[in-house]
Amino acid sequence: MQLYDTLTRGKQELPPAPGPVRMYTCGPTVYQRIHIGNARPFVISMWLRRWLAERGYDVTLVENITDVNDKIYDAAPGQSAALAAQAAQWYLEDTERLGLGRPDHEPKATETIPEIVGLIEELVRGGFAYEAGGDVYFRVARFPDYGRLSGQRLDQLEDDEDPSQLKEDPRDFALWKATKEGEDTAWDSPWGRGRPGWHIECSAMAEKFLGPTFEIHLGGLDLVFPHHENERAQSQAAGREFAQLWMHNGMLEFVGEKMSKSVGNVASLHDVLERWGRETILVYFLTGHWSKPVDFSEDTMEAARARVESFREVFRGASEPAREGEWERLVAALDDDFNTPEALALMHGWRDHDLLRRALDIFGLASLAEEQEAPSEIVKLAKRRQEARAARDWDEADRLRAEIEAAGWEARDAAEGFQLVPR
RNA sequence: GGCGCCGUGGCCGAGUGGCUAGGCAGAGGCCUGCAAAGCCUCGUACACCAGUUCGAUUCUGGUCGGCGCCUCCA
């Protein structure tokens, strides 16, 4: 099993199965409903977990919920805790509807404060961090490997505009921030009341549930710098090996532009679920390689919807024996950097119901194999139509077909009888 | 300015040093009372310019274009 690794900029081999694969995925900062782009790392993580399990690994997946953060304070001044709780609930509900199950652990930053404080204390003790005015900062200059993950050179970073005098070095970043007026959440620490900085919570949560080293760290490409660079610096400075392999999923683009709140072109996962349904969303994500950007548009979603229908058609037809080596080809595609577009192309050629259902199930799409039963009144109309056809009363048959169609179903003439398909 | 990803037929999107990707859309045909679905056939694509090579869409260099990130910001 090979996966593309950001750190080494090449495919890395996973240890051979069987064995443990510990995965950590950067989940959402909860201050609003997540958008369809935020759903991608969740979907990829769940799929990869299922695939690795299929391949004989013992997988543990942790996906955090960051529920204390500047963005949350900004979004709900004085009431950030309530907003975070609400948005976390939305996140759980929306991702639940994808029908992929849940990660093994979904810790919240606010439930990991003791571990966060402990990790910061270690860093201070080791000289990798320093307290300044109730804040604690990471001393970037003390960690020579800083910048390796993102390929950033320290001397080339843009100048920090922040006139704050607290930092020794403008490149240093906050591990702990003293509580400020208007912030409604704060915890005691050796440096006074305050709350975690942005990156430290992931280092603490990963270690709490996975230990000092783990096989895979996953997250959006936009998190490479500074978020993951900083996570890595903190944990490694504290003596942990941390992640062995870094996966960064590509962004969703909306007419050639990244989907993001600041551009105002977001589509919430909730809304997209309402509009297109879970199966179309999952097939849509299947069409692009996880590491590459994908276009999100009416056209790309419509094409995904058509693929969904085409799989359903296969199950409406007769099962045919698979050709030699079909499953092995799927395995080869997925074992090579989890190439789902290739896997999807292979599946489109399959007519063996059992094999296809098994493959689709990896991606949470076994439901495509389920027959969709028409309500009895529709079946009655179809039977009347069948009788009209037997009597060669084509006008009546066409009228009934229109009636069935108006009710949302399509009447198809079959060799014997008829078939009803939802429109 | 720095780091990185990418540019494939109408659209989306894999992949490969010479051998059919796949899907959507489109054209023709078979089937059908008419349809739908299905099946068959059809598009000689790989930004541009050099170079390496017997041969490059695939390797190397450059050009142009798009996108992400460059410390609290998505």
Coordinates of C-alpha atoms (C1' of nucleotides) in Angstrom, one line a residue:
Chain A
M1 CA 0.0 0.0 0.0
Q2 CA 1.5 3.3 -1.1
L3 CA 0.4 6.8 -0.3
Y4 CA 1.7 10.2 -1.4
D5 CA 3.5 11.9 1.4
T6 CA 3.8 15.6 1.6
L7 CA 7.0 15.5 3.8
T8 CA 9.1 13.4 1.3
R9 CA 7.1 14.5 -1.8
G10 CA 6.8 11.0 -3.0
K11 CA 4.8 7.8 -2.5
Q12 CA 5.7 6.0 0.7
E13 CA 5.0 2.4 1.4
L14 CA 2.9 1.6 4.5
P15 CA 4.3 -1.2 6.7
P16 CA 3.0 -4.5 5.4
A17 CA -0.3 -5.8 6.8
P18 CA -1.3 -7.1 9.2
G19 CA -0.4 -4.4 11.7
P20 CA -1.7 -1.2 13.2
V21 CA -2.4 1.9 11.2
R22 CA -3.0 4.9 13.4
M23 CA -4.6 7.8 11.6
Y24 CA -5.2 11.4 12.7
T25 CA -7.4 13.7 10.6
C26 CA -7.7 17.4 11.2
G27 CA -11.4 17.9 11.7
P28 CA -13.3 21.2 11.6
T29 CA -13.1 24.3 13.7
V30 CA -16.8 24.6 14.7
Y31 CA -18.3 28.0 14.3
Q32 CA -20.8 27.4 11.5
R33 CA -22.1 24.5 9.4
I34 CA -19.3 22.8 7.5
H35 CA -19.2 23.2 3.8
I36 CA -18.9 20.6 1.1
G37 CA -15.1 21.2 0.9
N38 CA -14.7 20.5 4.6
A39 CA -16.4 17.2 4.1
R40 CA -13.6 15.9 1.8
P41 CA -11.0 15.0 4.5
F42 CA -13.8 13.3 6.5
V43 CA -14.9 11.3 3.5
I44 CA -11.3 10.3 2.5
S45 CA -10.5 9.3 6.0
M46 CA -13.5 7.1 6.4
W47 CA -12.9 5.5 3.0
L48 CA -9.2 4.9 3.7
R49 CA -10.0 3.5 7.1
R50 CA -12.5 1.0 5.4
W51 CA -10.0 0.1 2.7
L52 CA -7.1 -0.4 5.1
A53 CA -9.3 -2.7 7.2
E54 CA -10.3 -4.6 4.1
R55 CA -6.6 -5.0 3.4
G56 CA -6.0 -6.5 6.8
Y57 CA -4.8 -3.6 8.9
D58 CA -5.9 -2.8 12.4
V59 CA -7.0 0.8 11.9
T60 CA -7.6 3.5 14.6
L61 CA -8.9 6.8 13.3
V62 CA -9.0 10.0 15.3
E63 CA -10.7 13.1 13.9
N64 CA -10.7 16.1 16.2
I65 CA -13.2 18.9 16.7
T66 CA -11.5 22.2 17.5
D67 CA -14.0 24.0 19.6
V68 CA -11.9 26.8 21.0
N69 CA -10.3 29.2 18.6
D70 CA -10.2 32.9 17.5
K71 CA -12.7 32.3 14.8
I72 CA -15.2 31.0 17.2
Y73 CA -14.7 34.0 19.5
D74 CA -15.1 36.3 16.5
A75 CA -18.2 34.6 15.3
A76 CA -20.1 34.8 18.6
P77 CA -18.6 37.4 21.0
G78 CA -19.3 36.4 24.5
Q79 CA -21.2 33.3 23.5
S80 CA -18.5 31.2 21.8
A81 CA -19.1 28.1 23.9
A82 CA -22.7 27.9 22.9
L83 CA -21.9 28.4 19.2
A84 CA -19.2 25.8 19.4
A85 CA -21.5 23.3 21.0
Q86 CA -24.2 24.0 18.4
A87 CA -21.8 23.8 15.4
A88 CA -20.2 20.6 16.7
Q89 CA -23.7 19.1 16.8
W90 CA -24.3 20.3 13.2
Y91 CA -21.1 18.7 12.2
L92 CA -21.9 15.4 13.7
E93 CA -25.4 15.4 12.2
D94 CA -24.2 16.5 8.7
T95 CA -21.4 14.0 8.5
E96 CA -23.6 11.2 9.9
R97 CA -25.9 11.7 6.9
L98 CA -23.0 10.6 4.6
G99 CA -23.6 7.1 6.0
L100 CA -19.9 6.3 6.4
G101 CA -19.9 5.6 10.1
R102 CA -17.8 7.5 12.6
P103 CA -14.1 7.8 13.5
D104 CA -13.0 5.8 16.5
H105 CA -12.4 8.9 18.5
E106 CA -13.7 12.5 18.0
P107 CA -12.1 14.5 20.8
K108 CA -12.8 18.1 21.4
A109 CA -10.0 20.6 22.2
T110 CA -11.8 21.8 25.3
E111 CA -11.8 18.2 26.7
T112 CA -8.1 18.0 26.2
I113 CA -6.9 21.0 28.2
P114 CA -4.8 19.1 30.8
E115 CA -2.9 17.3 28.1
I116 CA -2.4 20.5 26.2
V117 CA -1.1 22.3 29.3
G118 CA 1.2 19.4 30.1
L119 CA 2.7 19.4 26.6
I120 CA 3.3 23.1 26.7
E121 CA 5.0 22.7 30.1
E122 CA 7.4 20.2 28.6
L123 CA 8.2 22.5 25.8
V124 CA 8.9 25.4 28.2
R125 CA 11.0 23.1 30.3
G126 CA 13.0 22.0 27.3
G127 CA 13.6 25.6 26.2
F128 CA 11.4 25.3 23.1
A129 CA 8.8 27.7 24.4
Y130 CA 8.7 30.8 26.6
E131 CA 6.1 32.7 28.5
A132 CA 5.5 36.3 27.7
G133 CA 2.8 38.4 29.3
G134 CA 0.6 35.4 30.0
D135 CA 1.0 34.0 26.5
V136 CA 3.3 31.1 25.7
Y137 CA 5.2 31.0 22.4
F138 CA 7.0 28.3 20.5
R139 CA 10.6 29.3 19.8
V140 CA 10.9 28.5 16.1
A141 CA 14.6 29.1 16.0
R142 CA 15.2 26.3 18.5
F143 CA 13.7 23.7 16.0
P144 CA 16.1 23.4 13.1
D145 CA 13.8 21.2 11.0
Y146 CA 11.1 23.9 11.0
G147 CA 9.8 24.4 7.5
R148 CA 10.7 21.0 6.2
L149 CA 7.1 19.8 5.8
S150 CA 5.9 22.8 3.9
G151 CA 9.1 23.6 2.1
Q152 CA 9.2 27.0 3.6
R153 CA 12.5 28.7 4.2
L154 CA 12.4 30.8 7.3
D155 CA 14.2 33.7 5.7
Q156 CA 11.6 33.8 2.9
L157 CA 8.5 34.0 5.0
E158 CA 6.5 37.1 4.6
D159 CA 7.1 39.7 7.3
D160 CA 4.7 39.6 10.1
E161 CA 2.6 42.8 10.3
D162 CA 1.7 42.2 13.9
P163 CA 3.4 44.8 16.0
S164 CA 3.1 42.6 19.1
Q165 CA 6.3 43.0 21.2
L166 CA 5.6 39.8 23.1
K167 CA 7.3 37.5 20.7
E168 CA 11.1 37.1 20.6
D169 CA 10.9 36.4 16.9
P170 CA 8.0 37.3 14.6
R171 CA 8.0 33.7 13.3
D172 CA 7.2 32.3 16.8
F173 CA 3.6 31.1 17.2
A174 CA 1.3 31.0 20.2
L175 CA 0.9 27.8 22.2
W176 CA -1.1 29.4 24.9
K177 CA -2.9 32.8 24.9
A178 CA -3.8 34.8 27.9
T179 CA -7.6 35.3 28.2
K180 CA -8.8 38.6 26.7
E181 CA -11.8 40.7 27.4
G182 CA -14.9 39.4 25.6
E183 CA -13.7 35.8 25.6
D184 CA -16.1 33.6 27.5
T185 CA -14.0 30.5 27.8
A186 CA -10.7 30.3 29.8
W187 CA -8.8 27.7 31.8
D188 CA -6.2 27.9 34.6
S189 CA -2.6 27.2 33.7
P190 CA 0.9 27.8 35.1
W191 CA 0.8 31.1 33.1
G192 CA -2.5 32.3 34.3
R193 CA -6.0 32.1 32.9
G194 CA -6.0 31.5 29.2
R195 CA -6.8 29.1 26.4
P196 CA -4.8 27.1 23.8
G197 CA -3.3 28.5 20.7
W198 CA -4.5 27.1 17.4
H199 CA -2.0 24.3 16.7
I200 CA -1.2 22.7 20.1
E201 CA -4.6 21.0 20.5
C202 CA -3.9 18.6 17.6
S203 CA -0.5 17.6 18.9
A204 CA -2.1 16.9 22.3
M205 CA -5.1 15.0 20.9
A206 CA -3.1 12.9 18.5
E207 CA -0.8 11.8 21.3
K208 CA -3.7 11.2 23.8
F209 CA -5.4 8.7 21.5
L210 CA -2.6 7.4 19.2
G211 CA 0.5 7.7 21.2
P212 CA 3.8 9.5 20.4
T213 CA 4.0 8.2 16.9
F214 CA 1.4 7.2 14.3
E215 CA 1.3 6.2 10.7
I216 CA -0.9 8.7 8.9
H217 CA -1.8 12.4 9.4
L218 CA -4.4 13.7 7.1
G219 CA -5.9 17.1 6.4
G220 CA -6.6 19.8 3.9
L221 CA -3.8 21.1 1.7
D222 CA -4.4 24.6 3.1
L223 CA -3.3 23.3 6.5
V224 CA 0.3 22.4 5.5
F225 CA 1.5 25.7 6.6
P226 CA 1.4 26.9 9.3
H227 CA -0.9 24.4 11.0
H228 CA 0.8 21.1 10.3
E229 CA 4.3 22.6 10.3
N230 CA 3.6 23.8 13.8
E231 CA 2.1 20.6 15.0
R232 CA 5.1 18.8 13.8
A233 CA 7.5 21.3 15.4
Q234 CA 5.7 21.1 18.8
S235 CA 5.5 17.4 19.0
Q236 CA 9.0 16.6 17.7
A237 CA 10.6 19.3 19.9
A238 CA 8.9 17.5 22.8
G239 CA 10.5 14.3 21.7
R240 CA 7.7 12.6 19.9
E241 CA 8.2 11.0 16.5
F242 CA 4.7 12.2 15.5
A243 CA 3.3 11.4 12.1
Q244 CA 5.2 9.1 9.7
L245 CA 3.3 10.1 6.6
W246 CA 1.4 13.2 5.7
M247 CA -1.6 13.2 3.4
H248 CA -3.1 16.5 2.2
N249 CA -6.3 16.5 0.3
G250 CA -6.8 18.9 -2.6
M251 CA -9.3 21.8 -2.3
L252 CA -12.7 22.1 -3.8
E253 CA -12.8 24.8 -6.4
F254 CA -15.7 26.8 -7.5
V255 CA -15.2 28.2 -11.0
G256 CA -11.5 27.9 -10.7
E257 CA -11.5 29.4 -7.2
K258 CA -11.1 27.7 -3.9
M259 CA -14.4 27.4 -2.0
S260 CA -14.1 29.4 1.1
K261 CA -16.2 31.6 3.3
S262 CA -14.0 34.7 2.7
V263 CA -14.8 34.5 -1.0
G264 CA -18.5 33.9 -0.3
N265 CA -18.8 30.9 -2.6
V266 CA -19.6 28.2 0.0
A267 CA -22.1 25.5 -0.3
S268 CA -22.8 23.8 3.1
L269 CA -22.7 20.1 3.3
H270 CA -26.2 20.3 4.7
D271 CA -27.5 22.1 1.7
V272 CA -25.7 19.8 -0.8
L273 CA -27.1 16.8 1.0
E274 CA -30.6 18.2 0.6
R275 CA -30.1 19.0 -3.0
W276 CA -28.1 16.0 -4.3
G277 CA -28.2 13.3 -1.7
R278 CA -25.4 11.3 -0.1
E279 CA -24.8 8.9 -2.9
T280 CA -24.2 11.6 -5.5
I281 CA -21.8 13.4 -3.1
L282 CA -19.8 10.3 -2.4
V283 CA -19.6 9.4 -6.1
Y284 CA -18.6 13.0 -6.8
F285 CA -15.7 12.7 -4.4
L286 CA -14.8 9.3 -6.0
T287 CA -14.3 11.0 -9.4
G288 CA -11.2 13.0 -8.4
H289 CA -8.0 11.8 -6.9
W290 CA -7.8 12.8 -3.2
S291 CA -4.7 14.8 -3.5
K292 CA -5.9 16.9 -6.4
P293 CA -8.2 19.9 -6.5
V294 CA -11.7 19.2 -7.8
D295 CA -14.3 21.4 -9.4
F296 CA -17.6 21.8 -7.6
S297 CA -20.3 22.8 -10.0
E298 CA -23.7 22.0 -11.3
D299 CA -22.1 20.1 -14.2
T300 CA -19.8 18.0 -12.1
M301 CA -22.6 17.1 -9.6
E302 CA -24.9 16.2 -12.5
A303 CA -22.3 13.9 -13.9
A304 CA -21.9 12.2 -10.5
R305 CA -25.7 11.8 -10.3
A306 CA -25.7 10.2 -13.7
R307 CA -23.0 7.7 -12.5
V308 CA -25.2 6.9 -9.5
E309 CA -28.0 6.0 -11.9
S310 CA -25.8 4.0 -14.1
F311 CA -24.7 1.8 -11.1
R312 CA -28.4 1.4 -10.1
E313 CA -29.1 0.2 -13.7
V314 CA -26.5 -2.5 -13.4
F315 CA -28.4 -3.9 -10.3
R316 CA -31.7 -3.7 -12.1
G317 CA -30.3 -5.9 -14.8
A318 CA -29.0 -9.5 -14.5
S319 CA -25.8 -10.3 -12.8
E320 CA -23.1 -11.7 -15.0
P321 CA -20.0 -13.5 -13.9
A322 CA -16.9 -11.4 -13.3
R323 CA -14.0 -11.6 -15.6
E324 CA -10.7 -13.0 -14.3
G325 CA -8.7 -10.7 -12.0
E326 CA -11.3 -7.9 -11.7
W327 CA -11.0 -7.6 -7.9
E328 CA -7.2 -7.8 -8.2
R329 CA -7.3 -4.8 -10.5
L330 CA -9.3 -2.8 -8.0
V331 CA -6.9 -3.7 -5.3
A332 CA -4.0 -2.6 -7.4
A333 CA -5.7 0.8 -8.1
L334 CA -6.5 1.5 -4.5
D335 CA -3.2 0.2 -3.1
D336 CA -1.5 2.6 -5.5
D337 CA -2.1 5.9 -3.7
F338 CA -5.7 5.2 -3.2
N339 CA -6.6 5.9 -6.8
T340 CA -10.4 6.1 -6.6
P341 CA -11.0 7.5 -10.1
E342 CA -9.3 4.5 -11.5
A343 CA -11.3 2.2 -9.2
L344 CA -14.5 4.0 -10.3
A345 CA -13.6 3.4 -13.9
L346 CA -13.1 -0.3 -13.2
M347 CA -16.4 -0.6 -11.4
H348 CA -18.3 0.9 -14.3
G349 CA -17.4 -2.1 -16.3
W350 CA -18.6 -4.6 -13.8
R351 CA -21.8 -6.7 -14.2
D352 CA -21.3 -9.1 -11.3
H353 CA -23.7 -7.9 -8.7
D354 CA -21.9 -9.5 -5.7
L355 CA -18.5 -8.2 -6.7
L356 CA -19.8 -4.7 -7.5
R357 CA -21.7 -4.4 -4.3
R358 CA -18.6 -5.5 -2.4
A359 CA -16.6 -2.8 -4.1
L360 CA -19.2 -0.1 -3.7
D361 CA -19.5 -1.0 0.0
I362 CA -15.9 0.2 0.6
F363 CA -17.1 3.6 -0.3
G364 CA -20.4 3.5 1.6
L365 CA -22.4 2.9 -1.6
A366 CA -23.8 -0.5 -1.1
S367 CA -27.2 1.2 -1.0
L368 CA -27.0 1.5 -4.8
A369 CA -27.6 -2.2 -5.0
E370 CA -30.9 -1.9 -3.1
E371 CA -34.1 -2.2 -5.1
Q372 CA -36.4 0.8 -4.9
E373 CA -39.9 -0.4 -4.3
A374 CA -42.8 1.6 -5.9
P375 CA -45.8 2.4 -3.7
S376 CA -48.8 0.1 -4.3
E377 CA -50.9 2.8 -6.0
I378 CA -48.1 3.3 -8.6
V379 CA -47.9 -0.5 -9.1
K380 CA -51.7 -0.5 -9.6
L381 CA -51.4 2.1 -12.4
A382 CA -48.6 0.1 -13.9
K383 CA -50.8 -3.0 -13.9
R384 CA -53.6 -1.1 -15.5
R385 CA -51.2 0.1 -18.1
Q386 CA -50.0 -3.5 -18.7
E387 CA -53.7 -4.5 -19.4
A388 CA -54.2 -1.6 -21.7
R389 CA -51.2 -2.6 -23.6
A390 CA -52.4 -6.2 -23.8
A391 CA -55.6 -4.8 -25.3
R392 CA -53.5 -2.6 -27.7
D393 CA -55.1 0.5 -26.3
W394 CA -52.1 2.7 -26.8
D395 CA -53.8 5.9 -25.9
E396 CA -54.8 4.6 -22.5
A397 CA -51.3 3.1 -22.0
D398 CA -49.6 6.4 -22.8
R399 CA -52.0 8.3 -20.6
L400 CA -51.2 5.9 -17.7
R401 CA -47.5 6.3 -18.3
A402 CA -47.9 10.0 -18.1
E403 CA -49.8 9.6 -14.8
I404 CA -47.1 7.4 -13.4
E405 CA -44.4 9.8 -14.5
A406 CA -46.3 12.7 -12.8
A407 CA -46.1 10.7 -9.6
G408 CA -42.4 10.5 -9.9
W409 CA -41.9 7.1 -11.4
E410 CA -41.0 5.8 -14.8
A411 CA -42.8 2.8 -16.3
R412 CA -40.6 0.6 -18.4
D413 CA -41.8 -2.3 -20.5
A414 CA -39.9 -5.5 -19.7
A415 CA -39.7 -8.8 -21.4
E416 CA -42.4 -10.1 -19.1
G417 CA -44.4 -7.4 -17.2
F418 CA -43.0 -4.0 -16.3
Q419 CA -40.3 -2.3 -14.3
L420 CA -40.9 0.8 -12.1
V421 CA -38.0 3.2 -11.6
P422 CA -38.0 6.4 -9.5
R423 CA -37.3 9.5 -11.5
Chain B
rG1 C1' 9.5 37.7 -3.8
rG2 C1' 9.5 32.3 -1.7
rC3 C1' 7.4 27.1 -1.5
rG4 C1' 4.3 23.7 -3.9
rC5 C1' 0.5 21.5 -7.3
rC6 C1' -1.5 21.5 -12.1
rG7 C1' -2.5 22.5 -17.6
rU8 C1' -5.5 15.6 -21.4
rG9 C1' -10.8 15.2 -26.8
rG10 C1' -17.6 19.8 -25.9
rC11 C1' -17.3 19.0 -20.1
rC12 C1' -15.3 16.2 -15.8
rG13 C1' -11.2 13.2 -15.0
rA14 C1' -7.3 8.6 -14.9
rG15 C1' -2.9 6.9 -17.0
rU16 C1' 1.3 5.5 -20.0
rG17 C1' 8.2 6.1 -23.4
rG18 C1' 5.4 2.9 -28.7
rC19 C1' -0.5 -0.9 -27.0
rU20 C1' -9.0 1.0 -25.6
rA21 C1' -9.0 4.7 -19.5
rG22 C1' -13.9 5.7 -17.5
rG23 C1' -18.2 9.0 -16.9
rC24 C1' -21.3 13.0 -18.8
rA25 C1' -22.9 15.4 -23.2
rG26 C1' -23.4 14.6 -28.8
rA27 C1' -24.3 11.6 -33.7
rG28 C1' -26.0 7.0 -36.1
rG29 C1' -28.1 2.1 -35.5
rC30 C1' -30.5 -2.3 -32.9
rC31 C1' -34.6 -3.1 -29.7
rU32 C1' -39.9 -0.9 -28.8
rG33 C1' -47.0 0.0 -30.5
rC34 C1' -44.4 4.7 -29.2
rA35 C1' -40.9 5.2 -25.4
rA36 C1' -37.5 4.4 -21.5
rA37 C1' -33.5 1.4 -20.1
rG38 C1' -29.9 -1.5 -22.4
rC39 C1' -26.6 -2.9 -26.3
rC40 C1' -23.5 -1.7 -30.9
rU41 C1' -20.8 2.0 -33.8
rC42 C1' -18.6 7.0 -34.1
rG43 C1' -14.5 11.6 -31.5
rU44 C1' -7.2 9.6 -34.2
rA45 C1' -7.0 14.5 -27.0
rC46 C1' -2.8 15.3 -24.2
rA47 C1' -1.0 24.3 -23.3
rC48 C1' 3.4 26.2 -26.2
rC49 C1' 8.8 25.9 -27.7
rA50 C1' 13.3 23.4 -27.6
rG51 C1' 16.1 18.9 -26.1
rU52 C1' 17.0 13.5 -25.0
rU53 C1' 15.2 9.1 -27.8
rC54 C1' 14.4 4.7 -33.2
rG55 C1' 9.9 6.8 -31.1
rA56 C1' 7.2 11.6 -26.0
rU57 C1' 1.1 13.2 -24.2
rU58 C1' 4.4 10.4 -20.8
rC59 C1' 11.6 12.2 -19.5
rU60 C1' 14.7 17.2 -19.2
rG61 C1' 14.9 22.6 -19.7
rG62 C1' 12.3 27.0 -20.8
rU63 C1' 7.7 29.9 -22.0
rC64 C1' 2.7 31.0 -21.1
rG65 C1' -1.6 30.1 -18.1
rG66 C1' -4.5 28.4 -13.7
rC67 C1' -4.7 27.1 -8.4
rG68 C1' -3.1 26.6 -3.1
rC69 C1' 0.1 28.3 1.0
rC70 C1' 3.6 32.0 3.0
rU71 C1' 1.9 32.4 11.3
rC72 C1' -4.0 32.9 13.9
rC73 C1' -5.7 33.0 8.2
rA74 C1' -10.3 29.3 5.0

